[in-house]
Tab-separated table of C-alpha atoms in Angstrom:
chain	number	residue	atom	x	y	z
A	12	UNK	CA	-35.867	-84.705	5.033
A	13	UNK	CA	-35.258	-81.101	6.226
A	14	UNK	CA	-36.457	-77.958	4.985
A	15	UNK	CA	-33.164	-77.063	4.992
A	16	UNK	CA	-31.903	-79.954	3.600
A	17	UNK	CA	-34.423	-79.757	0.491
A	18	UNK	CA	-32.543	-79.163	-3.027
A	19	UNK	CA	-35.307	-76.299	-4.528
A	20	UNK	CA	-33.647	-77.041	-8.247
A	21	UNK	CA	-34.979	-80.391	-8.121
A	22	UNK	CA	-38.138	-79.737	-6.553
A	23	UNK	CA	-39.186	-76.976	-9.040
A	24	UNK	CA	-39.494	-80.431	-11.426
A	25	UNK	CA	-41.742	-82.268	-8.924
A	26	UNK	CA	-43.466	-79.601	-7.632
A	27	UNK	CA	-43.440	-76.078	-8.562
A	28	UNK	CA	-46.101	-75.088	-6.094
A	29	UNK	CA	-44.649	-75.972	-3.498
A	30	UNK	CA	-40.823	-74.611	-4.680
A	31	UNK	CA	-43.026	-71.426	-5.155
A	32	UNK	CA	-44.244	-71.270	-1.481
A	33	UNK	CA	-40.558	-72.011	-0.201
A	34	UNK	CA	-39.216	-68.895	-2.115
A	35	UNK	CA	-41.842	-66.790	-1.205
A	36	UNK	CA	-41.006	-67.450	2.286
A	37	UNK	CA	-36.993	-67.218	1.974
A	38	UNK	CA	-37.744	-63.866	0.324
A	39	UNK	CA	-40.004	-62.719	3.143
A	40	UNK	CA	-37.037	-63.576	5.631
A	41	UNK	CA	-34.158	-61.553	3.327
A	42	UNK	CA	-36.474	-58.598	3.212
A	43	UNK	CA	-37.517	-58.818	6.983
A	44	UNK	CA	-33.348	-59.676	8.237
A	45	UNK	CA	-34.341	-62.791	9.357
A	46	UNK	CA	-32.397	-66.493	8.392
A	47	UNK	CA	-35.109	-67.912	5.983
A	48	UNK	CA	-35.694	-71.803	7.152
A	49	UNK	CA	-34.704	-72.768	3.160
A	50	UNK	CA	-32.010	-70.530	2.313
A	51	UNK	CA	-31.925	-69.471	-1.242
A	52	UNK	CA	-29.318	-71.084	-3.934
A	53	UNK	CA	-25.854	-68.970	-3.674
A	54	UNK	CA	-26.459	-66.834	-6.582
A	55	UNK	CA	-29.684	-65.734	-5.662
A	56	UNK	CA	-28.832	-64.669	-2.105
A	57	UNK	CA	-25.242	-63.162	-3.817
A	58	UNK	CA	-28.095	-61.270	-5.978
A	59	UNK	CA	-30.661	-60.104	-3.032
A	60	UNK	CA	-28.070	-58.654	-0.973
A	61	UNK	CA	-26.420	-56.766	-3.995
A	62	UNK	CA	-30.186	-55.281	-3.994
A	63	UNK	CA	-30.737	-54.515	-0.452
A	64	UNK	CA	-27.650	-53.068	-0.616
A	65	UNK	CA	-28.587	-50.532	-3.061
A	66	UNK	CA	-31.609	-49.967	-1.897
A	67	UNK	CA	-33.796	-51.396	-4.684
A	68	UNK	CA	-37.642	-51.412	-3.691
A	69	UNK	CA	-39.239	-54.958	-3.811
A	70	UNK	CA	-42.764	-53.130	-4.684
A	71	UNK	CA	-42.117	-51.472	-7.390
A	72	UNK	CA	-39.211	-51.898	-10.753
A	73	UNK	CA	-37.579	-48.356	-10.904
A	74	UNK	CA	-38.382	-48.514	-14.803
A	75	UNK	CA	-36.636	-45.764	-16.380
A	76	UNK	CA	-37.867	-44.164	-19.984
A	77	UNK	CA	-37.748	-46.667	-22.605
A	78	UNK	CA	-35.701	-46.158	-25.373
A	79	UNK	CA	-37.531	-44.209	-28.394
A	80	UNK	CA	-37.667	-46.167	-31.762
A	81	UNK	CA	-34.994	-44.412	-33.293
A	82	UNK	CA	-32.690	-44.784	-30.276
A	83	UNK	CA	-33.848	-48.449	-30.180
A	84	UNK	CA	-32.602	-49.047	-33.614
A	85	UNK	CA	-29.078	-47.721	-33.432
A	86	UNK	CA	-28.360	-49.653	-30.254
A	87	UNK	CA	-29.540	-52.815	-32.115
A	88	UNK	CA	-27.660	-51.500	-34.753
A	89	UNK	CA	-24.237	-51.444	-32.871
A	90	UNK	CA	-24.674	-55.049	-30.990
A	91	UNK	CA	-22.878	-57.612	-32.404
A	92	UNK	CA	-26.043	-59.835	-31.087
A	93	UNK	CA	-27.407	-58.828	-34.348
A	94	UNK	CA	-24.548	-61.234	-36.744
A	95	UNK	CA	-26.378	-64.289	-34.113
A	96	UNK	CA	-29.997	-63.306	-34.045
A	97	UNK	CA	-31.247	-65.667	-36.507
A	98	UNK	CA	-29.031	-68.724	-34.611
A	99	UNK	CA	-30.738	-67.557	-31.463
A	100	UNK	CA	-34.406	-67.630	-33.039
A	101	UNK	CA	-33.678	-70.697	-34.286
A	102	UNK	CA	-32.763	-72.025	-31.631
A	103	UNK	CA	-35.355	-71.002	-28.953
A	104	UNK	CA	-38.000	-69.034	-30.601
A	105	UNK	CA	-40.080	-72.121	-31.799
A	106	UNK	CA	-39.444	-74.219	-28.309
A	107	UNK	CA	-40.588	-71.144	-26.308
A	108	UNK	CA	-43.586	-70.807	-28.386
A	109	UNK	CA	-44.314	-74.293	-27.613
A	110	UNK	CA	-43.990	-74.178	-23.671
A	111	UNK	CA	-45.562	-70.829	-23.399
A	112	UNK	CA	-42.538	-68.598	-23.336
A	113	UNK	CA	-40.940	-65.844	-24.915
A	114	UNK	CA	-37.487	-65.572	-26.118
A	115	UNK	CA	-35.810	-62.189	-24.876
A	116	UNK	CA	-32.236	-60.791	-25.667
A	117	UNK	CA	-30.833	-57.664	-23.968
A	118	UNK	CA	-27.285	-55.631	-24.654
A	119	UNK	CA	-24.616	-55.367	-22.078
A	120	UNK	CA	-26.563	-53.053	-20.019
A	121	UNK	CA	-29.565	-54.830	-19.591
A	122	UNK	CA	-31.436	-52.697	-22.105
A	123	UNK	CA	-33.816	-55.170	-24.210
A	124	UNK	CA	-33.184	-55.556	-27.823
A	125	UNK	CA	-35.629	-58.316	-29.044
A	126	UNK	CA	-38.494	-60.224	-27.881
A	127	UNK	CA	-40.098	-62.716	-29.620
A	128	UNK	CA	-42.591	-65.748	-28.572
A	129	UNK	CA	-46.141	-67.217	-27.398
A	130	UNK	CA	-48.612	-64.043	-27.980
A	131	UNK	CA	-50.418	-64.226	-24.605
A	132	UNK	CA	-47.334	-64.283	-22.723
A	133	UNK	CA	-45.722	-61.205	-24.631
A	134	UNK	CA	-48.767	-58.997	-23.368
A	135	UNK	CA	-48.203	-60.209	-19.791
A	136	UNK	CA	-44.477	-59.056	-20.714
A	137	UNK	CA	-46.138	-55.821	-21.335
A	138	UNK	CA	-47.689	-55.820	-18.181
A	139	UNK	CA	-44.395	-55.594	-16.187
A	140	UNK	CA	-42.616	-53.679	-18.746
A	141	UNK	CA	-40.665	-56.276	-20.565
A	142	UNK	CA	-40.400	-55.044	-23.658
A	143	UNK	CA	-37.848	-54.031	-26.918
A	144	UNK	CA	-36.348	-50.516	-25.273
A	145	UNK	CA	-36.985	-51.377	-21.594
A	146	UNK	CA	-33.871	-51.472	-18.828
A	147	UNK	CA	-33.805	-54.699	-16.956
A	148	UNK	CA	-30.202	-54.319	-14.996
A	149	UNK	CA	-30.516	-55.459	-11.759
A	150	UNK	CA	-30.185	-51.719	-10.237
A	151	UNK	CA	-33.429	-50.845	-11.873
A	152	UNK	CA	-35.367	-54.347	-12.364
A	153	UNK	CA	-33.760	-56.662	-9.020
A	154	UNK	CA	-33.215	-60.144	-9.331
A	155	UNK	CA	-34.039	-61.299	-12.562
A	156	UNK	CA	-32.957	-63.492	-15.659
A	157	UNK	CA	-31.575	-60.992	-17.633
A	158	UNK	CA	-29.848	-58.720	-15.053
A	159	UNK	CA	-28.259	-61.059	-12.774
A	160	UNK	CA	-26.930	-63.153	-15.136
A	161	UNK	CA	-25.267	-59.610	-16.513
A	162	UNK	CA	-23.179	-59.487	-12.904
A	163	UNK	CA	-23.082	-63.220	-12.390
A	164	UNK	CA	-21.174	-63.919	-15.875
A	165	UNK	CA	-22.906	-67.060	-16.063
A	166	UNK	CA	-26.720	-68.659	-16.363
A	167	UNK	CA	-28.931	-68.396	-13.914
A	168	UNK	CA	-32.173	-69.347	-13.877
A	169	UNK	CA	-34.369	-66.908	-12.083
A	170	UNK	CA	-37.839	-68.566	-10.175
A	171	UNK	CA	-41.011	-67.139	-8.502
A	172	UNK	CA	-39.856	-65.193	-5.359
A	173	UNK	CA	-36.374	-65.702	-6.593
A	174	UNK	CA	-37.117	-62.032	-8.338
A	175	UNK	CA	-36.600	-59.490	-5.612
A	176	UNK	CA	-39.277	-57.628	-7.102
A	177	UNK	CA	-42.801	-59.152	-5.497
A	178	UNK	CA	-44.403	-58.034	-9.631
A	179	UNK	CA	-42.291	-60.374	-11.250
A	180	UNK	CA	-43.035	-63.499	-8.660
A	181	UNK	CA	-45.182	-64.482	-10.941
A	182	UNK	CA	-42.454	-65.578	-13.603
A	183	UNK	CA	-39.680	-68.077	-14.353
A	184	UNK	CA	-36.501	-66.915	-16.174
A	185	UNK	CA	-33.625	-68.889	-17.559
A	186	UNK	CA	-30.717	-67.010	-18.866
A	187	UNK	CA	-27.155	-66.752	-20.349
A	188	UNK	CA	-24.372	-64.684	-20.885
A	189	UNK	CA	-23.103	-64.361	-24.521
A	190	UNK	CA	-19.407	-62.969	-24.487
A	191	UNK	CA	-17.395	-61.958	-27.222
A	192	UNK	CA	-14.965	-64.838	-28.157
A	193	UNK	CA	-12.494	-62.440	-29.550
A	194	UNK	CA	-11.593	-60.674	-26.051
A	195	UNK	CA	-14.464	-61.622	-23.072
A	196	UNK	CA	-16.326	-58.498	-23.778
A	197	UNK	CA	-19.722	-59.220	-22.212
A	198	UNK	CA	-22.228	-58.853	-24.810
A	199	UNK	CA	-25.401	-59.254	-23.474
A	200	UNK	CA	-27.965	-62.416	-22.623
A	201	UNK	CA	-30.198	-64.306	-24.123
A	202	UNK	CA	-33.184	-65.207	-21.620
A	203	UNK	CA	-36.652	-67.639	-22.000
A	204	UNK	CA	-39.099	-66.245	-19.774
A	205	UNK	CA	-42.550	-67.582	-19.628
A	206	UNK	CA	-45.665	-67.918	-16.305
A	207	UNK	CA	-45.065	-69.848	-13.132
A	208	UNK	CA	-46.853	-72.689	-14.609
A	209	UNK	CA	-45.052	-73.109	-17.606
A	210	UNK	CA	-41.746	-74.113	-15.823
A	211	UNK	CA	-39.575	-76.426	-17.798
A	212	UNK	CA	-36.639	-77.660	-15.543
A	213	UNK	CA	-34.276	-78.054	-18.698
A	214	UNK	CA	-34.940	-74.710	-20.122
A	215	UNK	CA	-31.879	-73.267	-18.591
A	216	UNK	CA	-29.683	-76.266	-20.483
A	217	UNK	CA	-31.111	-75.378	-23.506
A	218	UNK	CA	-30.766	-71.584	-22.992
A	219	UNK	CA	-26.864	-71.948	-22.066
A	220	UNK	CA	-26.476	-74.393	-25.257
A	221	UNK	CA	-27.673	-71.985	-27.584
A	222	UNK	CA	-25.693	-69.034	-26.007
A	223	UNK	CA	-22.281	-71.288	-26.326
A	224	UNK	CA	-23.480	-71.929	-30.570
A	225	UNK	CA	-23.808	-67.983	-30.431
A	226	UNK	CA	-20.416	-67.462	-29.232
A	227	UNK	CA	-19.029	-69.787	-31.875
A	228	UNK	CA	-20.539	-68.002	-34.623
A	229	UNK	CA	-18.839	-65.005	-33.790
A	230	UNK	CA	-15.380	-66.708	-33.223
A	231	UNK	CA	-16.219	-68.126	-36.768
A	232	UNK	CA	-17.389	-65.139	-38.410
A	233	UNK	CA	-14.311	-63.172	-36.919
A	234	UNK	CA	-11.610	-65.873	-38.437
A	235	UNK	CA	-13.648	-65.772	-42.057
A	236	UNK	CA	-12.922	-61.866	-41.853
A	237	UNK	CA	-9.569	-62.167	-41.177
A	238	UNK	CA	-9.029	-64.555	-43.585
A	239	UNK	CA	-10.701	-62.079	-46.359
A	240	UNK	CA	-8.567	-59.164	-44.976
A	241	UNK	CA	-5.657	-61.797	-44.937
A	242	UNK	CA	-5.631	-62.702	-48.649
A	243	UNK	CA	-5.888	-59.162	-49.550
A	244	UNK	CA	-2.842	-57.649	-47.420
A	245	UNK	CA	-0.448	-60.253	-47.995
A	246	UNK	CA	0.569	-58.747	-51.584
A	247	UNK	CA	0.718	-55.576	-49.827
A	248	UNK	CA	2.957	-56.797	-47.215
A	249	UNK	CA	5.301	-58.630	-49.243
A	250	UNK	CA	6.475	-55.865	-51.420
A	251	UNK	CA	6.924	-53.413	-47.951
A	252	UNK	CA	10.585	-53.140	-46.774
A	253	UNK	CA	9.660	-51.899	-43.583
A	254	UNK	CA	7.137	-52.409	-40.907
A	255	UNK	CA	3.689	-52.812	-41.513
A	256	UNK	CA	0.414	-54.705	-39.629
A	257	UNK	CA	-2.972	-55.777	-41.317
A	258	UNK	CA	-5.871	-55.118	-39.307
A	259	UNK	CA	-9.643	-55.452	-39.032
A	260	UNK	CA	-12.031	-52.535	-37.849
A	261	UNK	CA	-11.579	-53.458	-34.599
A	262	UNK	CA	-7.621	-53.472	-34.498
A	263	UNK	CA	-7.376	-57.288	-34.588
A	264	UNK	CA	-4.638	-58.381	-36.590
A	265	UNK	CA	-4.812	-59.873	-39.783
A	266	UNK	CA	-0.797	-60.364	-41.298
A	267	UNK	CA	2.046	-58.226	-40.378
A	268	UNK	CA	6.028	-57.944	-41.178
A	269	UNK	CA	8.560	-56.529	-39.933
A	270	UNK	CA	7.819	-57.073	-36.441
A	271	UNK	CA	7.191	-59.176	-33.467
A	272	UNK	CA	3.192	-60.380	-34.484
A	273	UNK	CA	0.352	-59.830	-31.560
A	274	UNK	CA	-2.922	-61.023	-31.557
A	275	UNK	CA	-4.940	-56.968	-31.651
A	276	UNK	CA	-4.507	-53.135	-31.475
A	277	UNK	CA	-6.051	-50.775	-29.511
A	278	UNK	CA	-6.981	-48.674	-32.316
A	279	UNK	CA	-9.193	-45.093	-31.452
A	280	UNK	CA	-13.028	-44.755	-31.341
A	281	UNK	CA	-12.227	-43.033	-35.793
A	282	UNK	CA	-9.724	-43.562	-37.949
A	283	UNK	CA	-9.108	-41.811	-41.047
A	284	UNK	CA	-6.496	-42.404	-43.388
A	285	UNK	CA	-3.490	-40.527	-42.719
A	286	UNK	CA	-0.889	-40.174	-40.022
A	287	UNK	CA	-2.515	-41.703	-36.292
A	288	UNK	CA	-0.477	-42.318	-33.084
A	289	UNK	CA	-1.142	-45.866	-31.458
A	290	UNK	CA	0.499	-46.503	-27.750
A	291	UNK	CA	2.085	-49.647	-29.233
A	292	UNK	CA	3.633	-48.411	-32.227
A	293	UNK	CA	3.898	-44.533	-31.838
A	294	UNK	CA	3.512	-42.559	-34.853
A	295	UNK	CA	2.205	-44.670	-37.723
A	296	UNK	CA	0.179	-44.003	-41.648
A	297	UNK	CA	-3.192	-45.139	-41.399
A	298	UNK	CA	-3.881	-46.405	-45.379
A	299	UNK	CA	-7.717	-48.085	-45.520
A	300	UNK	CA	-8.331	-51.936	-46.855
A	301	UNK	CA	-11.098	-53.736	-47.666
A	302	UNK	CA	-12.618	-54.775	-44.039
A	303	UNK	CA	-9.736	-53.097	-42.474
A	304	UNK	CA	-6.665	-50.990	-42.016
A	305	UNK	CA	-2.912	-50.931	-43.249
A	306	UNK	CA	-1.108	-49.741	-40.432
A	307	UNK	CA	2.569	-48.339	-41.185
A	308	UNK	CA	4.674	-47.450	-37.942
A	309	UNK	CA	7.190	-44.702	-38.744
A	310	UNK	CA	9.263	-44.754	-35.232
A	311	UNK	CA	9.678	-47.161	-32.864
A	312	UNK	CA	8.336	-47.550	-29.671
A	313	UNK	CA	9.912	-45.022	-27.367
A	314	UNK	CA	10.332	-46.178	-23.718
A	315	UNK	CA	9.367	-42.888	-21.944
A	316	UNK	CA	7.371	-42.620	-18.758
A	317	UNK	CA	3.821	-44.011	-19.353
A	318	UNK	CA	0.497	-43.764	-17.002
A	319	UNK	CA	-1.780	-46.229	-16.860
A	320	UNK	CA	-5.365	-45.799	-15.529
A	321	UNK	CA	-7.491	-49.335	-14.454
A	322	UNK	CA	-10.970	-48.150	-14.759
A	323	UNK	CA	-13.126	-50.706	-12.576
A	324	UNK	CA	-15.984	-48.157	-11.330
A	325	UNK	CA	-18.529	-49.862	-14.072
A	326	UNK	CA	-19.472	-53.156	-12.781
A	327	UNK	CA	-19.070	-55.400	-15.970
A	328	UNK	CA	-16.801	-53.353	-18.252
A	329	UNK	CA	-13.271	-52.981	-17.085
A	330	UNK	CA	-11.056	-50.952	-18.758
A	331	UNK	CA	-7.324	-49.956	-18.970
A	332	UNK	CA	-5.711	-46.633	-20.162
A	333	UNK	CA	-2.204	-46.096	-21.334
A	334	UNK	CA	-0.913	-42.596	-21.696
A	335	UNK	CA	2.774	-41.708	-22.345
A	336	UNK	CA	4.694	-39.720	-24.835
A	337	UNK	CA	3.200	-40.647	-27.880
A	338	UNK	CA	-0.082	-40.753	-27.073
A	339	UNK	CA	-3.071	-43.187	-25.515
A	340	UNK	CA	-5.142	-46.071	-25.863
A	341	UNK	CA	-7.868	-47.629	-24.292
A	342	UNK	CA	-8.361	-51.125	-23.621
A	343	UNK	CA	-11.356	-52.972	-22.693
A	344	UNK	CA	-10.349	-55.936	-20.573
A	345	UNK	CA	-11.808	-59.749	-20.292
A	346	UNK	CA	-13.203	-60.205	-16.553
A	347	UNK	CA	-9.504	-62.547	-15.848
A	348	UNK	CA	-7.305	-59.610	-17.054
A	349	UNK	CA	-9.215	-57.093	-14.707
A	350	UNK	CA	-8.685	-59.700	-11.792
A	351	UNK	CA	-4.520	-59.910	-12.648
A	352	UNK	CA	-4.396	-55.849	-12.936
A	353	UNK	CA	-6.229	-55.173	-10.084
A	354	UNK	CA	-4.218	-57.594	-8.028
A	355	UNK	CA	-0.550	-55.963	-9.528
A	356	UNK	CA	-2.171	-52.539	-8.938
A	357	UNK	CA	-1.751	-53.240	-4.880
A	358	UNK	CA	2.061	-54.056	-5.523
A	359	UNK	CA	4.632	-52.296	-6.468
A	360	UNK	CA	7.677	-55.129	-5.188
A	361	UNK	CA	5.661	-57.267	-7.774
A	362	UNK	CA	4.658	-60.996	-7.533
A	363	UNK	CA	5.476	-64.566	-8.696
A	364	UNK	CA	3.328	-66.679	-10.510
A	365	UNK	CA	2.391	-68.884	-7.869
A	366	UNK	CA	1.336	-65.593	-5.738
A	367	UNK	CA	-0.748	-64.556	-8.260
A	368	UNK	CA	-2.541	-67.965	-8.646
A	369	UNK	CA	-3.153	-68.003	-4.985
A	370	UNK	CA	-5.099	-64.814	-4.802
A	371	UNK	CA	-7.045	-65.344	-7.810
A	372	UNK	CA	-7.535	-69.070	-7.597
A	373	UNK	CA	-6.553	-70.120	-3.980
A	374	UNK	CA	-4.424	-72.623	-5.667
A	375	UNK	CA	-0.673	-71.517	-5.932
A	376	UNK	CA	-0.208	-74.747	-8.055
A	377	UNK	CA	-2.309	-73.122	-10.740
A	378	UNK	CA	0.554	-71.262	-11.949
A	379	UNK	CA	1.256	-72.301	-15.877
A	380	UNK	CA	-2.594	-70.854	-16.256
A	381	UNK	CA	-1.777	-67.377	-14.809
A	382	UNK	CA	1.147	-66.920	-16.855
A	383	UNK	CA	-0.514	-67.540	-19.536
A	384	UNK	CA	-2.923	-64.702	-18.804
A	385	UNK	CA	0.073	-62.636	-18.520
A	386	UNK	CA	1.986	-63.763	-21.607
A	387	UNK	CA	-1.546	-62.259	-23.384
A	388	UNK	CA	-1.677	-59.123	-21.334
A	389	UNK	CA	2.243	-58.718	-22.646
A	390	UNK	CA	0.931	-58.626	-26.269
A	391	UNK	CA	-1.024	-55.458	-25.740
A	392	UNK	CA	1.650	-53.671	-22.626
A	393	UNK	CA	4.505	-55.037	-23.918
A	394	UNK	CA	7.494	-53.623	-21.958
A	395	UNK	CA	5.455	-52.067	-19.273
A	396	UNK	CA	4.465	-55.109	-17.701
A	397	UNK	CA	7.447	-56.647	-16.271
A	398	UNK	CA	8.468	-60.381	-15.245
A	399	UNK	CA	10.267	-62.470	-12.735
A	400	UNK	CA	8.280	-60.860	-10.458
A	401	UNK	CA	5.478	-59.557	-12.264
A	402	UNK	CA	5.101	-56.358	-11.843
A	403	UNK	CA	4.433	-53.158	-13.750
A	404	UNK	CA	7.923	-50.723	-14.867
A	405	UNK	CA	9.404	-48.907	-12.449
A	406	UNK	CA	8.514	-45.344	-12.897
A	407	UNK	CA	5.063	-46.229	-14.448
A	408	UNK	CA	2.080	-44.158	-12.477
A	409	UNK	CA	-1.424	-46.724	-11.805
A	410	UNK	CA	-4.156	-45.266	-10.712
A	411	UNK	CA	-7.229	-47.791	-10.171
A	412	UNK	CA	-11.031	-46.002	-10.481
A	413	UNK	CA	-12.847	-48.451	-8.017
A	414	UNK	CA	-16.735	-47.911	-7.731
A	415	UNK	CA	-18.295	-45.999	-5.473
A	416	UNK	CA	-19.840	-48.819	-3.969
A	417	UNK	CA	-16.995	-51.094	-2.665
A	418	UNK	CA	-19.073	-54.147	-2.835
A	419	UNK	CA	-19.481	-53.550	-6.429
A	420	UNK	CA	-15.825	-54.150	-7.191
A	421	UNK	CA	-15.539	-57.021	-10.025
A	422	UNK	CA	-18.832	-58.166	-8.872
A	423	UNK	CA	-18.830	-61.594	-11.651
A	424	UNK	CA	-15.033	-62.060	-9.792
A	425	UNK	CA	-14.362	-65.673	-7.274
A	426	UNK	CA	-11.289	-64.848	-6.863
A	427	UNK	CA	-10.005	-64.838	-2.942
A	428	UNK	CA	-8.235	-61.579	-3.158
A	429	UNK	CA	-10.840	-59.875	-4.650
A	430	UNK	CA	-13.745	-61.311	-2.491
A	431	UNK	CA	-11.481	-59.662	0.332
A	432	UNK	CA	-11.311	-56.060	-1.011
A	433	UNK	CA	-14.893	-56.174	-1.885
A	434	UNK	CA	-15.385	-56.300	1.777
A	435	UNK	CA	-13.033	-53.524	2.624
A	436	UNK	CA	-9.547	-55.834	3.104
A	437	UNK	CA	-6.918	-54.690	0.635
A	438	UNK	CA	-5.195	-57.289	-1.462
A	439	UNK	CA	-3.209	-59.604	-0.040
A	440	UNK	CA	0.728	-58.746	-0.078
C-alpha cells in the first residue's frame, strides 16, 4: 500500500504513532507550499488553508483576554447550552474521566463555557489555555475541535498535527455542533479532548450521539413550553373577535385566530406591554402571558415598498433585515435559508425550483426539497418573496453584506453556487 493510499482514520486505531508522524509531515508540507506525500482528510486541509489564509501563526495561539468571572457568568447565563448541561455531563463527563479526557463545551463563538474531566489532563488544558473564559475560534486558536467544527457545521475530530498550531500537536479532539432545533441557530459544540496517547477511535461517535440527545431536549423542552403557553391562551383567544397570536419569548407561536397561522415572529431585542410594530403584522398591542406574549394586530399588513438587508459578513450567523413602512425586523437565518437568499439576491428575473436545486445541490431533480425551504421562508416574508419564478417583489431593494474576506462567504456551505462565489465567480444565472 501507498502512502497516499493509506486511510489515517483507520490507522489512528492501529497505530497512533505512526498516524502522528504522517500528520506531522502533511503539516510541514501545508506550511512550507509543498504537496504533502499523505494529504490530509478534506476538512482538515478545508481548515489549514482557511488559516493560512488569514494569516494565523502556527507558533503561537493569538489568545485574546479571557473573559472575567462576571462576564463569564452572563454569557453562560444567556446560552441555551445551559437547559442541556446536565444531559451532556451525563453523557461524557464520566467516559472522559475514564479514558483520560476532559469534556469541554464552548458558545457560538468559540468562547469556552464549561470544562469538566480527568484532573491531570485539565492542568495540561491550562497549559495551552483551554479553559472556562478562553476563545478557541479558529481565527485565534487554528485548527482545532472546537473551532472548526464551529465553520464546518458538523463533527470533526481534530488529531496531533491536524491542529495548525504546533502547541496543541500534542492533543486529540473530537467534536460536535449542537444547533438549535427550533430554527438552525448554531449554538455552540460540545468537544472531548484528552493527550495523544489517550486516543479512542470511537470518541467522535459518542461525542456526535450525545450532541444529537442535546438537540432533542431542546426541541422537547420548546414543545412542553408551548404547550403551557398553549393551554393558557386558548381561553383568551376564544372570546377575541378579532386577530390575535400567542407567542413565546422568542416570538414562536403558540395558538392564534383570526389569521393565516405561521410557525414564529420576529419579535425585537424588548418588549413591553403596550403598542409595538412587527414587519409582519404592522401596528399591534403587546399584552404579557405567562411564558409569553399576546400579540393583537390593529391594521393589516400594508404592501408598501420594503428593503431587505442579507447580512452574511459573520461567518456562522446569517441574518436578514426587513425595513418598510411600518417598521423592521431582524431575522436570524438557518445555514439552508442563507444559501436560498444569497442565491435570489444575484437575480432579479427570479428562478425555478429546479434552478435553485441545481446551484445549491447540483441536482435539479432535488426540487420538492427546495420548495419546501421556500414554503418556510414564505411564513416569515410572506408577500415579498414571490413564486413561479422565485424571486423577491418587484420594487423591493436587497442589499447583501458579504465579508471582507471573500473566501469566508457561508464558509459551513457545499453548495455549487456558493463554492463558486467564494472563489470570486458570481452566482450562476
Amino acid at each position: 500500500m501507498t502512502q497516499a493510499a493509506i486511510d489515517l482514520g483507520r490507522l489512528t486505531g492501529r497505530d497512533v504513532g505512526r498516524a502522528a508522524r504522517l500528520m506531522a509531515e502533511a503539516h510541514a508540507a501545508a506550511l512550507s507550499g509543498k504537496p504533502p506525500a499523505v494529504p490530509p482528510r478534506p476538512e482538515i486541509g478545508a481548515s489549514w488553508e482557511r488559516m493560512l489564509r488569514r494569516g494565523v501563526d502556527p507558533e503561537r495561539a493569538v489568545r485574546p483576554r479571557p473573559l472575567s468571572p462576571a462576564e463569564l457568568a452572563e454569557r453562560r447565563q444567556r446560552s441555551h447550552l445551559t437547559e442541556v448541561l446536565p444531559l451532556l455531563r451525563d453523557g461524557l463527563v464520566s467516559v472522559a474521566e475514564s479514558a483520560q479526557h476532559i469534556m469541554v463545551v464552548c458558545d457560538a463563538d468559540g468562547v469556552v463555557l464549561w470544562r469538566e474531566g480527568h484532573p491531570s489532563v485539565l492542568r495540561h488544558g491550562d497549559a495551552i489555555g483551554l479553559a472556562p473564559g478562553t476563545d478557541w475560534c479558529e481565527a485565534t486558536s487554528g485548527t482545532n475541535g472546537l473551532g472548526t467544527p464551529l465553520v464546518a457545521r458538523r463533527p470533526v475530530q481534530v488529531f496531533s498535527a491536524e491542529h495548525f498550531v504546533r502547541a496543541h500537536h500534542r492533543w486529540t479532539c473530537s467534536g460536535a455542533p449542537i444547533t438549535d432545533p427550533r430554527d438552525g441557530r448554531l449554538l455552540g459544540v460540545v468537544d472531548v479532548s484528552g493527550l495523544l496517547d489517550t486516543l479512542h477511535p470511537a470518541m467522535l461517535k459518542l461525542v456526535e450521539s450525545v450532541a444529537k440527545l442535546a438537540e432533542a431536549e431542546l426541541r422537547a423542552r420548546h414543545l412542553r413550553g408551548l404547550d403551557r403557553l398553549r393551554s393558557v391562551a386558548a381561553p383568551l383567544l376564544a372570546r377575541i373577535g378579532g386577530r390575535a397570536v400567542a407567542v413565546d419569548e422568542e416570538g414562536w407561536v403558540a395558538a392564534v385566530t383570526g389569521m393565516a397561522p405561521v410557525d414564529r415572529l420576529p419579535l425585537p431585542r424588548t418588549l413591553s406591554a403596550g403598542p409595538v410594530r412587527l414587519g409582519p403584522l404592522g401596528l399591534c398591542s403587546a399584552e404579557p402571558l405567562p411564558g409569553g406574549w399576546l400579540l393583537r394586530p390593529a391594521l393589516r399588513p400594508h404592501a408598501g415598498a420594503a428593503r431587505l438587508r442579507l447580512d452574511l459578513s459573520e461567518p456562522g450567523r446569517p441574518s436578514l433585515t426587513v425595513a418598510g413602512e411600518v417598521g423592521s425586523w431582524t431575522h436570524d437565518l438557518s445555514p439552508r435559508h442563507a444559501e436560498l437568499l444569497f442565491l435570489l439576491a444575484g437575480e432579479e428575473a427570479g428562478r425555478s425550483a429546479g434552478a435553485l436545486a441545481e446551484a445549491v445541490f447540483g441536482d435539479a431533480g432535488r426540487r420538492v426539497t427546495v420548495r419546501a425551504e421556500l414554503s418556510r421562508m414564505r411564513r416569515y416574508l410572506g408577500e415579498l418573496l414571490e413564486h413561479r419564478p422565485y424571486r423577491f417583489r418587484e420594487g423591493t431593494g436587497v442589499e447583501v453584506v458579504l465579508p471582507e474576506d471573500r473566501s469566508a462567504l457561508l464558509p459551513h456551505s457545499l453548495a455549487p453556487a456558493v463554492a463558486r462565489a467564494r472563489a470570486g465567480a458570481a452566482p450562476r444565472r
